[in-house]
Amino acid sequence: MEEAGNDDMIFKNTGGSLPVPNVQSFASSKDCTEIPEKYIRPELNDSTLVLNAADGQGDIPVIDLSRLHHPQHSEDEMLKLSLACEHWGFFQLINHGVPNEVIEKMKIAMGEFFQLPLEAKKAYGQPPDSVEGYGQAFVVSEDQKLDWADMYILSTNPVHGRNLKLWPTNPPTFKEALEQYSLELRKVSHVLLDSIGKSLKIDEFICLFEDCLQSVRMNYYPPCPQASKVLGLSPHSDAGALTILLQVSEVQGLQIKKNGVWLPVKPLPGAFIVNIGDIIEIMSNGKYKSIEHRVMVNTEQERMSIATIHNPRFDAKVGPLPETLEKSEPYYKTISHHEYIRMLFSSKLEGKNLLDRMKLEA
């Protein structure tokens, strides 16, 4: 990277997000009997498009990280990984090597932050020109439907790109917990990205992610008395390269869309849920899929999760890699990472699909 300030561009000067009411505060108030119209989603009335998780058809693939770099098992596990990325875009990751102590500290620190008084949390609110901080991301219109959630987004890598003014001093354990957790997840992402590159037969793939851009999005979904009428997180695919999700509470809610049907994901104990983002779909020229997903909420219990997003170096190009074009024409444009980030935010503002905008004209 040519200059330290470039890394901050991921969050700065991108238009930010409009301020919206705090959902956690409203959900805990006496007024939370009638849900405001801005949260009501009429499309949820069609329950035929949701598969019952009990029938097992929604079980996403499981990848064992310890087998990916095992001399005897790496080839078989690499094939499983390739098939998961190609046909699902989602998988559960077991034996990932992140110490349980690190995970538990992060869970506790996040829980304690969200239990702070609203005014204390607002001290770390999103600045007008950024989505980093406490609030809601990508609210671009007074008329758009809102998610039943509050979130807290922080840039964690490179270290010199952190905005420490948005890192809380209370709880006092938060900074150390997040530093340790984000470091461990960079290690996990390195193994996964290296394996993804090898499965695509692109030796230099991992070089694009050296000292990768990493951010953490902590999601708090309060209970809702009319949970079947709201969404915790609207349907979307992830704009980044690779997302690693930690289920903080036991309440389920994540659903992925496959063959036109929403499949509830049942997390395995101790596993991460990993998904391919738009950047890897583009780099693989469409071979690996970035899948639409959403989050439902619970009528009685809060749900918490931590999504850790990994992106290429800021000076990397976003486009199909040469090795993917040996047998096919490019499906996507090639642009700078900076331009890609700009396109992401303008797509949100205009209500357009980022992947569609990246596609080349037929």
Coordinates of N, CA, C and O in Angstrom, one line a residue, residues 1-2 6-7 10 204-213 241 279 283 311-321 333-341 358:
M1 N 0.8 -1.2 0.0 CA 0.0 0.0 0.0 C 0.9 1.2 0.0 O 1.9 1.3 0.7
E2 N 0.4 2.2 -0.8 CA 1.3 3.4 -1.0 C 1.3 4.3 0.2 O 2.3 5.0 0.5
N6 N -4.9 5.1 2.9 CA -5.7 4.5 2.0 C -6.6 3.5 2.6 O -7.8 3.3 2.2
D7 N -6.2 2.8 3.7 CA -7.0 1.7 4.3 C -8.3 2.3 4.9 O -9.3 1.6 4.9
I10 N -12.1 2.3 3.2 CA -13.2 1.3 3.2 C -14.4 1.9 3.9 O -15.5 1.6 3.5
E204 N -1.0 -17.6 -6.9 CA -0.8 -16.2 -6.4 C -2.0 -15.7 -5.6 O -2.0 -14.5 -5.2
F205 N -3.1 -16.4 -5.6 CA -4.3 -15.9 -5.0 C -4.1 -15.4 -3.6 O -4.6 -14.3 -3.2
I206 N -3.4 -16.1 -2.7 CA -3.2 -15.7 -1.3 C -2.4 -14.4 -1.2 O -2.6 -13.7 -0.3
C207 N -1.6 -14.1 -2.2 CA -0.8 -12.9 -2.2 C -1.7 -11.7 -2.2 O -1.3 -10.6 -1.7
L208 N -2.9 -11.8 -2.8 CA -3.8 -10.7 -2.9 C -4.4 -10.3 -1.5 O -5.0 -9.3 -1.3
F209 N -4.2 -11.3 -0.6 CA -4.8 -11.1 0.8 C -3.7 -11.0 1.9 O -4.0 -11.1 3.0
E210 N -2.5 -10.7 1.5 CA -1.4 -10.5 2.5 C -1.8 -9.2 3.2 O -2.0 -8.2 2.6
D211 N -1.8 -9.3 4.6 CA -2.2 -8.2 5.4 C -3.5 -7.7 5.0 O -3.7 -6.5 4.7
C212 N -4.5 -8.6 4.9 CA -5.8 -8.3 4.3 C -6.5 -7.2 5.1 O -6.3 -7.0 6.2
L213 N -7.5 -6.6 4.4 CA -8.4 -5.7 5.1 C -9.4 -6.5 5.8 O -10.0 -7.5 5.3
A241 N -14.9 -10.4 0.4 CA -14.3 -11.7 -0.2 C -14.8 -12.9 0.6 O -15.3 -13.9 0.1
I279 N -16.6 -10.6 -4.0 CA -15.3 -10.5 -4.5 C -14.7 -11.8 -5.0 O -14.1 -11.9 -6.1
M283 N -13.6 -12.8 -8.7 CA -12.3 -13.3 -9.0 C -12.3 -14.7 -9.6 O -11.4 -15.0 -10.4
N311 N -11.1 -8.9 3.1 CA -11.1 -8.3 1.8 C -9.6 -8.3 1.3 O -8.7 -8.4 2.1
P312 N -9.4 -8.2 0.0 CA -8.0 -8.2 -0.5 C -7.3 -6.9 -0.1 O -7.9 -6.0 0.5
R313 N -6.0 -6.9 -0.3 CA -5.2 -5.6 -0.1 C -5.9 -4.5 -0.9 O -6.5 -4.7 -1.9
F314 N -5.7 -3.3 -0.3 CA -6.4 -2.2 -1.0 C -5.9 -1.9 -2.4 O -6.6 -1.4 -3.2
D315 N -4.7 -2.3 -2.7 CA -4.1 -2.0 -4.0 C -4.4 -3.1 -5.0 O -3.9 -3.1 -6.1
A316 N -5.2 -4.2 -4.6 CA -5.5 -5.3 -5.5 C -6.6 -4.9 -6.4 O -7.4 -4.0 -6.1
K317 N -6.6 -5.5 -7.6 CA -7.7 -5.3 -8.5 C -8.9 -6.2 -8.2 O -8.6 -7.4 -7.7
V318 N -10.1 -5.8 -8.5 CA -11.2 -6.7 -8.3 C -11.7 -7.0 -9.7 O -12.2 -6.2 -10.4
G319 N -11.6 -8.3 -10.1 CA -12.0 -8.8 -11.4 C -11.6 -10.2 -11.6 O -10.9 -10.8 -10.7
P320 N -12.1 -10.9 -12.6 CA -11.7 -12.3 -12.9 C -10.2 -12.4 -13.0 O -9.6 -11.7 -13.7
L321 N -9.6 -13.4 -12.3 CA -8.2 -13.6 -12.4 C -7.8 -14.3 -13.7 O -8.6 -15.1 -14.2
K333 N -16.4 -7.2 -14.9 CA -15.4 -6.2 -15.1 C -14.2 -6.4 -14.2 O -14.3 -7.0 -13.2
T334 N -13.1 -5.7 -14.5 CA -12.0 -5.5 -13.6 C -11.8 -4.1 -13.3 O -11.7 -3.2 -14.2
I335 N -11.9 -3.8 -12.0 CA -11.7 -2.4 -11.5 C -10.8 -2.3 -10.3 O -10.5 -3.4 -9.7
S336 N -10.4 -1.2 -9.9 CA -9.6 -1.0 -8.7 C -10.5 -1.3 -7.5 O -11.7 -1.2 -7.5
H337 N -9.8 -1.7 -6.4 CA -10.5 -2.0 -5.1 C -11.2 -0.7 -4.6 O -12.3 -0.8 -4.2
H338 N -10.5 0.4 -4.8 CA -11.1 1.7 -4.4 C -12.4 1.9 -5.2 O -13.4 2.3 -4.6
E339 N -12.4 1.7 -6.5 CA -13.6 1.9 -7.3 C -14.7 0.9 -6.9 O -15.9 1.3 -7.0
Y340 N -14.3 -0.3 -6.6 CA -15.3 -1.3 -6.2 C -16.0 -0.8 -4.9 O -17.2 -1.0 -4.8
I341 N -15.3 -0.3 -3.9 CA -15.9 0.2 -2.7 C -16.9 1.3 -3.0 O -18.0 1.4 -2.5
M358 N -21.4 -5.3 -11.8 CA -20.0 -5.7 -12.1 C -20.0 -6.6 -13.4 O -19.0 -6.8 -14.0

